[in-house]
XYZ file of C-alpha atoms in Angstrom:
473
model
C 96.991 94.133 103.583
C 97.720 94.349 107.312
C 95.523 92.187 109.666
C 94.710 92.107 113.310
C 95.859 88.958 114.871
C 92.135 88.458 115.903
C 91.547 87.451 112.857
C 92.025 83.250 112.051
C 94.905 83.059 110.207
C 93.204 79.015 109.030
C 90.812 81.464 107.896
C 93.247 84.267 106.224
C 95.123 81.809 104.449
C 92.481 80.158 102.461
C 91.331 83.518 101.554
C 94.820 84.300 100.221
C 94.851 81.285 98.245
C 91.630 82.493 96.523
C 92.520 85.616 96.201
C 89.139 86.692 97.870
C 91.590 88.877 100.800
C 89.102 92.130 100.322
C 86.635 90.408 101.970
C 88.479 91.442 104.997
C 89.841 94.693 104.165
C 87.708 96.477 106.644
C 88.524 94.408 109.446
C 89.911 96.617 111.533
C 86.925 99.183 111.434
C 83.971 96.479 112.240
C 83.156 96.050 115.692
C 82.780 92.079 117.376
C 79.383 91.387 116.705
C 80.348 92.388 113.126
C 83.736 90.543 112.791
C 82.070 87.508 114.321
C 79.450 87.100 111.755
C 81.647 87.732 108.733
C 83.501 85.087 109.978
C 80.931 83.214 110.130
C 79.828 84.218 106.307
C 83.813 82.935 105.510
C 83.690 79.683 107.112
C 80.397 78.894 105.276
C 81.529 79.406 101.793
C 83.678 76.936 99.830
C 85.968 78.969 98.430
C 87.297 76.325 96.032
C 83.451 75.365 94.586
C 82.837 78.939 94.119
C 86.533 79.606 91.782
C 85.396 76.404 90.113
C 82.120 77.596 89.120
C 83.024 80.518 88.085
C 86.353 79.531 85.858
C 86.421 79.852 82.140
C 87.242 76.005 81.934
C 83.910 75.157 83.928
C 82.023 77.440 81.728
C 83.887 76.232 78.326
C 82.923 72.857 79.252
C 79.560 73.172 80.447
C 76.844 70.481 78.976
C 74.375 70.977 76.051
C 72.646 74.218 76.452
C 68.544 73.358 77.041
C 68.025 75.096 74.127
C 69.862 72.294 72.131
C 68.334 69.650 73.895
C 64.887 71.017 73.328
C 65.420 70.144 69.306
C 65.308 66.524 70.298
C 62.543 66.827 73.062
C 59.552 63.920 72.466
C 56.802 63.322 74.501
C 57.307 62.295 78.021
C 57.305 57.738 77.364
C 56.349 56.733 80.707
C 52.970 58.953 81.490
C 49.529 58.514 82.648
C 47.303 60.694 80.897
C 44.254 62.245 82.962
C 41.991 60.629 80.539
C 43.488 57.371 81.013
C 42.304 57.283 84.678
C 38.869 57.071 83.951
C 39.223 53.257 83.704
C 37.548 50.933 85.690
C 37.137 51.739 89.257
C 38.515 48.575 90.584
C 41.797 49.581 89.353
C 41.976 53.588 90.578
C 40.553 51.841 93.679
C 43.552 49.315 93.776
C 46.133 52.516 93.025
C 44.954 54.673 95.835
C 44.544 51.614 98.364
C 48.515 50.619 97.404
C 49.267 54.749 98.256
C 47.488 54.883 101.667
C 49.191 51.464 102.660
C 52.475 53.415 102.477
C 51.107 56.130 104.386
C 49.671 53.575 106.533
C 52.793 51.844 107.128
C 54.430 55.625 107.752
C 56.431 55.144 104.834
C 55.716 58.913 103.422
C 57.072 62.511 104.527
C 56.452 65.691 103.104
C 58.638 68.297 101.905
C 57.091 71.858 101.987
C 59.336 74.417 99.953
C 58.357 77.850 101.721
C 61.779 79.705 101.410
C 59.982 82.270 99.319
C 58.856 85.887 100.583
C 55.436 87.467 99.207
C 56.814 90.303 98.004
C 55.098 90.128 94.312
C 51.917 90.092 96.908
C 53.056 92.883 98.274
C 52.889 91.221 101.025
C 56.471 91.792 103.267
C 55.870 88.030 104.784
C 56.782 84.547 104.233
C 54.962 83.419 101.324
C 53.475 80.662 103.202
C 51.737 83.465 105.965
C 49.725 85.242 103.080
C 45.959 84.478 103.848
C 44.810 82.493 100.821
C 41.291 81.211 102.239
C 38.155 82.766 100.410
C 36.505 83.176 103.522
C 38.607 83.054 106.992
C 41.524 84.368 105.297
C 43.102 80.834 106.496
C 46.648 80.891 105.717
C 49.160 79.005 103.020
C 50.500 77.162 106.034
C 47.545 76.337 107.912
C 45.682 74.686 104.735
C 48.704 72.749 103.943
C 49.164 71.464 107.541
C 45.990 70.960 108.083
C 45.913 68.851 105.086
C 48.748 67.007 106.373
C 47.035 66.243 109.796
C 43.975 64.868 107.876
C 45.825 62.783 105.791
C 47.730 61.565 109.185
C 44.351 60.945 110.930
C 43.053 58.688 107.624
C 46.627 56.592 108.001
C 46.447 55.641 111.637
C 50.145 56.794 111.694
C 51.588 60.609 111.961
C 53.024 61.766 108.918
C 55.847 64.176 109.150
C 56.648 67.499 107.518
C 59.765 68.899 106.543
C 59.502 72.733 106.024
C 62.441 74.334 103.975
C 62.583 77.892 105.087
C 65.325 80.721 103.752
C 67.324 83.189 105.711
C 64.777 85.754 104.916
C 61.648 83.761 106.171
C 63.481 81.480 108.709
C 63.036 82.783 112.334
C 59.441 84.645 110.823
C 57.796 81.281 110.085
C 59.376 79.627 113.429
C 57.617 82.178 115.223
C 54.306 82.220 113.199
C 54.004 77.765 113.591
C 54.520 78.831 117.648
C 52.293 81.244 117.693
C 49.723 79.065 116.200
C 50.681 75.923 118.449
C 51.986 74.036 114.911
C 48.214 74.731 113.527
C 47.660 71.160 115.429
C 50.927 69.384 113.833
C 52.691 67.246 117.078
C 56.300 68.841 117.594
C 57.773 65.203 116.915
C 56.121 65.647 113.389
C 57.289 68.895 112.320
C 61.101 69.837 111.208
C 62.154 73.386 109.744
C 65.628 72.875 107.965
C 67.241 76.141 105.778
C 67.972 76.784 102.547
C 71.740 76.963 101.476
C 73.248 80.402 100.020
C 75.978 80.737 97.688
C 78.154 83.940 97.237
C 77.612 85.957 94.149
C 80.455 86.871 92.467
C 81.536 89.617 90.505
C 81.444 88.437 86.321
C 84.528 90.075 85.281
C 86.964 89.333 88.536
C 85.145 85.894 90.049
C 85.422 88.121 92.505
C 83.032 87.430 95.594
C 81.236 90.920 96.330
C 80.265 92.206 99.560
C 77.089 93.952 100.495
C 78.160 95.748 103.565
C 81.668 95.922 104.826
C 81.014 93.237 107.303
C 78.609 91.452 105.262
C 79.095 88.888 102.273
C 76.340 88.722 99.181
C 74.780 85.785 98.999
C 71.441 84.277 97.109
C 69.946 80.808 97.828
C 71.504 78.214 96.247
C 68.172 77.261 94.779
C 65.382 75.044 94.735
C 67.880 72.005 94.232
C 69.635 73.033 97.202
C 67.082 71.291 99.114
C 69.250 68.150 98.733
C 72.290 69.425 100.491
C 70.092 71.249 102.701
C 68.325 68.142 104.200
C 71.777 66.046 104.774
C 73.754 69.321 106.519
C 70.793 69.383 108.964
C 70.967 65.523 109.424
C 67.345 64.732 108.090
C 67.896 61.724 105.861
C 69.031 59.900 109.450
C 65.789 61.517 110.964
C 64.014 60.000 107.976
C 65.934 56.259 108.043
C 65.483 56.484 111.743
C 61.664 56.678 111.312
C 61.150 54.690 108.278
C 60.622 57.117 105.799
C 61.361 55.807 102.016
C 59.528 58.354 100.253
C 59.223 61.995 99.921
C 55.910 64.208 98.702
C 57.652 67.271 97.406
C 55.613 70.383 96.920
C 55.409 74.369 97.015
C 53.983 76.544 99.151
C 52.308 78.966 96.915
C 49.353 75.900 95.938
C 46.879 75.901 98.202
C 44.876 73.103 95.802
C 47.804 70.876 95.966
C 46.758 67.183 97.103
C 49.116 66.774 99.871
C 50.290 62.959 99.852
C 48.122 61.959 97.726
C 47.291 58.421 98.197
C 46.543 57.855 94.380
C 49.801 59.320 92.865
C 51.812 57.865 95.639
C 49.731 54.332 94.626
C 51.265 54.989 90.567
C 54.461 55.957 91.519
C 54.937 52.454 93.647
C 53.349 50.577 91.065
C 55.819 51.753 88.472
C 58.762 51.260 90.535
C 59.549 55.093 89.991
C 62.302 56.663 91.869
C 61.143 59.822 91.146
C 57.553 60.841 89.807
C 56.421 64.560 88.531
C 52.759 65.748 88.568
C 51.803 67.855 85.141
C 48.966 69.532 83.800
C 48.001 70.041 79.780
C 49.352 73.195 79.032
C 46.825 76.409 77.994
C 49.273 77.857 74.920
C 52.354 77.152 73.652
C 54.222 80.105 75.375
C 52.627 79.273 78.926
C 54.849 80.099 81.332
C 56.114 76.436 82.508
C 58.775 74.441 82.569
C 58.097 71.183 80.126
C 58.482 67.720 80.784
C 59.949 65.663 77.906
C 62.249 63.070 76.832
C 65.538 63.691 75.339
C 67.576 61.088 74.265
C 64.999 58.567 76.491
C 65.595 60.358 79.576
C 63.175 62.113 81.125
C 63.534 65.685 82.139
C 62.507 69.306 82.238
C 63.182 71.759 80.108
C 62.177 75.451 81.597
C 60.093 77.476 79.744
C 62.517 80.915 78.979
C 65.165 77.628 77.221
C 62.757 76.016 75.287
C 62.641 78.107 71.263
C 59.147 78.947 70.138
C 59.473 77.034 67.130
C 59.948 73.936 69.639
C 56.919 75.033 71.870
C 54.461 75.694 69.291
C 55.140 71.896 67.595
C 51.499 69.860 67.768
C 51.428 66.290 66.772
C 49.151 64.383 64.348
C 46.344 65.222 66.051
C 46.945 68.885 66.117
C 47.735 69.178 70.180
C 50.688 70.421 71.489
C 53.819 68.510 71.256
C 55.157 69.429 74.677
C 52.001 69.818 76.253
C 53.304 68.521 79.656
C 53.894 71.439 82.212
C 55.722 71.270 85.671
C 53.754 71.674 88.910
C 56.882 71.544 91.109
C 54.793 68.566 92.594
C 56.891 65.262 92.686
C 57.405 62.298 94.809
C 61.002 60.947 95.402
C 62.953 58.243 96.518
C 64.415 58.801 99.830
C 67.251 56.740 98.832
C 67.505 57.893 95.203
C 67.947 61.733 97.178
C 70.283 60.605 99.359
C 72.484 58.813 96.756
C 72.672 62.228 95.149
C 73.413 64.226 97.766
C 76.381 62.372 98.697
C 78.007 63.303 95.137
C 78.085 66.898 94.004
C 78.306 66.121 91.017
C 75.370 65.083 90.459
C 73.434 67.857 90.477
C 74.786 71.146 88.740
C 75.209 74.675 89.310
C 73.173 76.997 86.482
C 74.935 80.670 86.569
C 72.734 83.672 85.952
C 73.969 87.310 85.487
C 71.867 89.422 88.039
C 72.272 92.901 89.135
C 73.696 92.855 93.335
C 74.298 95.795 95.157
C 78.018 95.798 96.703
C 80.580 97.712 98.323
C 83.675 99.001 96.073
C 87.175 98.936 96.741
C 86.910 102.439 98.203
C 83.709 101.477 101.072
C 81.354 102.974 98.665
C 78.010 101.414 97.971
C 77.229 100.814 94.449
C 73.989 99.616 92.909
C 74.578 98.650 89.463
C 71.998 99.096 86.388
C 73.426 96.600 84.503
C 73.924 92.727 85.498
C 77.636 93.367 87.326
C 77.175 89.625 88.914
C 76.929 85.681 88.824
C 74.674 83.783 90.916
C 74.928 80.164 91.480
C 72.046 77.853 91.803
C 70.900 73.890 91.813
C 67.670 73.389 90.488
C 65.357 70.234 91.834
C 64.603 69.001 88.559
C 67.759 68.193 87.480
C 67.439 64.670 89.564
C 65.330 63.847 86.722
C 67.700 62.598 84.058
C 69.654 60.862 87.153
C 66.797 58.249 87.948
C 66.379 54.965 86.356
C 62.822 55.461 86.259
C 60.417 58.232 86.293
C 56.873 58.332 86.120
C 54.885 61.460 84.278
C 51.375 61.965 85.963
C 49.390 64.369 84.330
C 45.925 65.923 86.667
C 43.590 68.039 86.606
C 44.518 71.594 86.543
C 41.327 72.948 88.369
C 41.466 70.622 91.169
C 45.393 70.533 91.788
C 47.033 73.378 90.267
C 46.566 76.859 91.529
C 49.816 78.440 92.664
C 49.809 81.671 93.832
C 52.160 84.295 92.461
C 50.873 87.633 91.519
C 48.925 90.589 93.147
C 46.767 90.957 90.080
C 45.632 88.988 86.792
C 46.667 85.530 86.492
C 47.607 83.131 89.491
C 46.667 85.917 91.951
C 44.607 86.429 95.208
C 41.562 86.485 92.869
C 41.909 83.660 91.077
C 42.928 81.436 93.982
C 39.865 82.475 95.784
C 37.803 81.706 92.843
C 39.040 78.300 92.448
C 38.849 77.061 96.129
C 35.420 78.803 95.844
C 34.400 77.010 92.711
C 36.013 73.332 93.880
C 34.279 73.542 97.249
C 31.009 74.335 95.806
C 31.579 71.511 93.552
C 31.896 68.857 96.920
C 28.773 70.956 98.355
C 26.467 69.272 94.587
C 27.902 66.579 95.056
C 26.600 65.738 98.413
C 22.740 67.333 96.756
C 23.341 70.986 97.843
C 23.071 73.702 95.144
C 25.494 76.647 95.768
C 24.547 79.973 94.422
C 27.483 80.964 91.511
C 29.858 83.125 93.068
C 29.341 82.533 96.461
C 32.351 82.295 98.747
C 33.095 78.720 99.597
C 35.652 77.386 102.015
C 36.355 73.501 104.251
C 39.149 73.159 106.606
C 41.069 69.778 105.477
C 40.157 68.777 108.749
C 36.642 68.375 108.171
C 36.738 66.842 104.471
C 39.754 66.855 101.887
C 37.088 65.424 99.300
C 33.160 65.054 98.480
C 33.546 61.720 99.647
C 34.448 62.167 102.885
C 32.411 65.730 103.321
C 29.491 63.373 102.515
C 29.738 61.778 105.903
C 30.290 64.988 107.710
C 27.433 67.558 105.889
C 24.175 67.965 108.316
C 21.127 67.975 105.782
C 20.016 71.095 107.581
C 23.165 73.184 106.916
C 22.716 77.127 106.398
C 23.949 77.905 102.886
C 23.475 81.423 103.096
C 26.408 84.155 102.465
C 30.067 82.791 102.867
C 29.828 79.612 103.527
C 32.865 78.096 106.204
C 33.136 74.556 107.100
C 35.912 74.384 110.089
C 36.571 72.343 113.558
């Protein structure tokens, strides 16, 4: 293959060495805004990651299959069981005061995963933009940042977010927190970092495919590519630089999440956790959830399409499920622990799935396969589980804290997300002596209570309860 001299010959020589030369075998043909960026797409990739990944040795050698760990799964060891924390106040009281000391101290950040697009919404948006509030239509983003300024204004002492975006929500949700003035967030608190991509390849060649002629197919590297995401952009330094030891990890698609919550972070100091993972009692044995469990005494999650039915539907002595313990993508990390692992990439693995990608053949033409023609590469968050020395299982309440939404109709959808901030607002509204008609529309900003405790100082006793009921600065 004959190249133009415009093209880096640094650059033309790796891609001989990987055999990966058709990336550029319409060079001549692409005009400079198009040769510049797949440079740019070659530069990014490394080349010799991607042939080990994909070789027959990496694959022959690959650990345990979940599926065989699964047969020696046991009940998470170091948990606190919902029921458990309905001891004595004095000690809840003594957890949540150690939590908002660190937030006090402005030893917490937040980590906001929002790479996702709401396309099962059909909604052709960053997830985070869909309007999830039962009654202003209040955004994903607002009622998480919102929550986040609260929480700030309760410390005495900003609390900053770090907001993973993707290439395909990126520059969207930059220009949705502008237009919005940050939703109240101060500039010096807010960071947007990107998601990683990794090439897909083609499953019989290792070839790396190409979408257009002057474009390269990549995926996101993944959930756990959050790690190498935060040290390329250079915010572990932002976080040593401003004190920040520990990290409140959570998606964006839970609008009931308890951002930083002062009683989980309270646990996981007391336990000297490096990492700690909020779960909720699962409904059936073939929920849809990853599981947390112990294999071999270290704790970890197993998802839910590895884990065998006959290992899903086990119930102990009691007659309750086994592996009742199911992943709300909620955790709280280490800022060190992270750090440590994101220095060695081999830490955290690749997992390989066979997808279907759309390419360009040999001959320009596009193809779009029925079958799975591909391998994607991805790192998976969880995976830091079985790394730590110590982590802490912290089972809630599924009402209150767990209502991720994921689908346009039936289960976790518009509906039932409505219905539950509804339901848990009307809840704070009894508490404070007000009755609620069933099935009215109920919605507080964060910024005027984030519980019945603190909407108890706030509530006029001559409030109008009739129709949709908002509660908002």
């Amino acid at each position: 293959m004959t190249i133009s001299k415009s093209f880096p010959k640094d650059l033309l020589k790796t891609l001989t060495q990987s055999h990966q030369t058709h990336l550029v075998q319409w060079w001549e043909s692409l005009n400079e805004q198009q040769q510049d960026e797949l440079t740019a797409q070659i530069r990014s990739i490394n080349f010799a990651q991607t042939e080990r990944l994909y070789s027959p040795e990496h694959s022959s050698k690959a650990e345990e299959s979940p599926a065989e760990k699964a047969e020696r799964a046991t009940c998470p060891a170091n948990v606190i069981r919902l029921k458990d924390r309905t001891k004595p106040k004095t000690e809840t009281a003594q957890t949540i005061q150690a939590g908002n000391q660190l937030l006090a101290e402005g030893k917490v950040g937040a980590i906001l995963v929002a790479g996702g697009q709401g396309s099962r919404l059909g909604f052709q948006h960053p997830k985070g933009m869909y309007p999830a509030g039962p009654v202003k239509q209040t955004s994903l983003f607002q009622m998480l940042v919102e929550q986040l300024i609260a929480r700030s204004r309760i410390a005495g002492n900003p609390i900053c977010y770090f907001i993973m975006t993707s290439d395909a929500t990126h520059d969207e949700t930059i220009a949705y927190f502008k237009q919005h003035q940050n939703f109240g967030l101060q500039t010096n608190q807010l960071y947007f970092f990107k998601q990683g991509t990794m090439p897909a390849v083609d499953a019989h060649s290792g070839q790396i495919l190409l979408e257009e002629k002057h474009q390269i197919a990549v995926s996101p590297d993944g959930h756990g590519g959050t790690l190498k995401a935060l040290k390329n952009s250079g915010l572990f330094e932002v976080m040593q630089k401003k004190g920040i030891e520990y990290l409140y990890y959570h998606q964006v698609d839970n609008p009931t999440a308890i951002v930083c919550d002062p009683e989980f972070l309270g646990y996981h100091l007391q336990h000297q956790a490096e990492v700690s993972v909020k779960v909720v009692s699962k409904r059936t044995p073939d929920e849809k959830m990853g599981i947390v469990c112990d294999v071999d005494n270290q704790t970890q999650i197993i998802e839910y399409s590895d884990l065998p039915i006959h290992i899903s539907e086990q119930v102990d002595q009691a007659g309750d499920l086994l592996h009742w313990a199911g992943s709300t993508a909620i955790h709280i990390f280490n800022r060190s622990f992270l750090e440590n692992i994101a220095s060695d990439d081999d830490l955290l693995p690749f997992h390989q799935a066979k997808k279907k990608v759309p390419f360009i053949d040999s001959s320009g033409t596009q193809v779009s396969p029925t079958e799975p023609n591909a391998i994607k590469f991805e790192r998976f968050i969880f995976d830091v589980l079985p790394v730590a020395k110590t982590v802490l299982v912290y089972e809630i309440d599924r009402f209150r804290e767990f209502n991720p939404l994921k689908n346009a109709d039936g289960p976790d959808s518009p509906q039932t997300v409505h219905t539950a901030l509804s339901q848990i607002y009307s809840q704070w509204f009894q508490a404070c002596g007000f009755e609620i008609p069933p099935g009215t529309a109920v919605e507080i900003s964060p910024l005027i209570a984030l519980d019945e405790s603190e909407l108890k100082t706030k509530i006029s006793p001559d409030i109008n309860l009739n129709g949709p009921i908002y509660l908002g600065e």
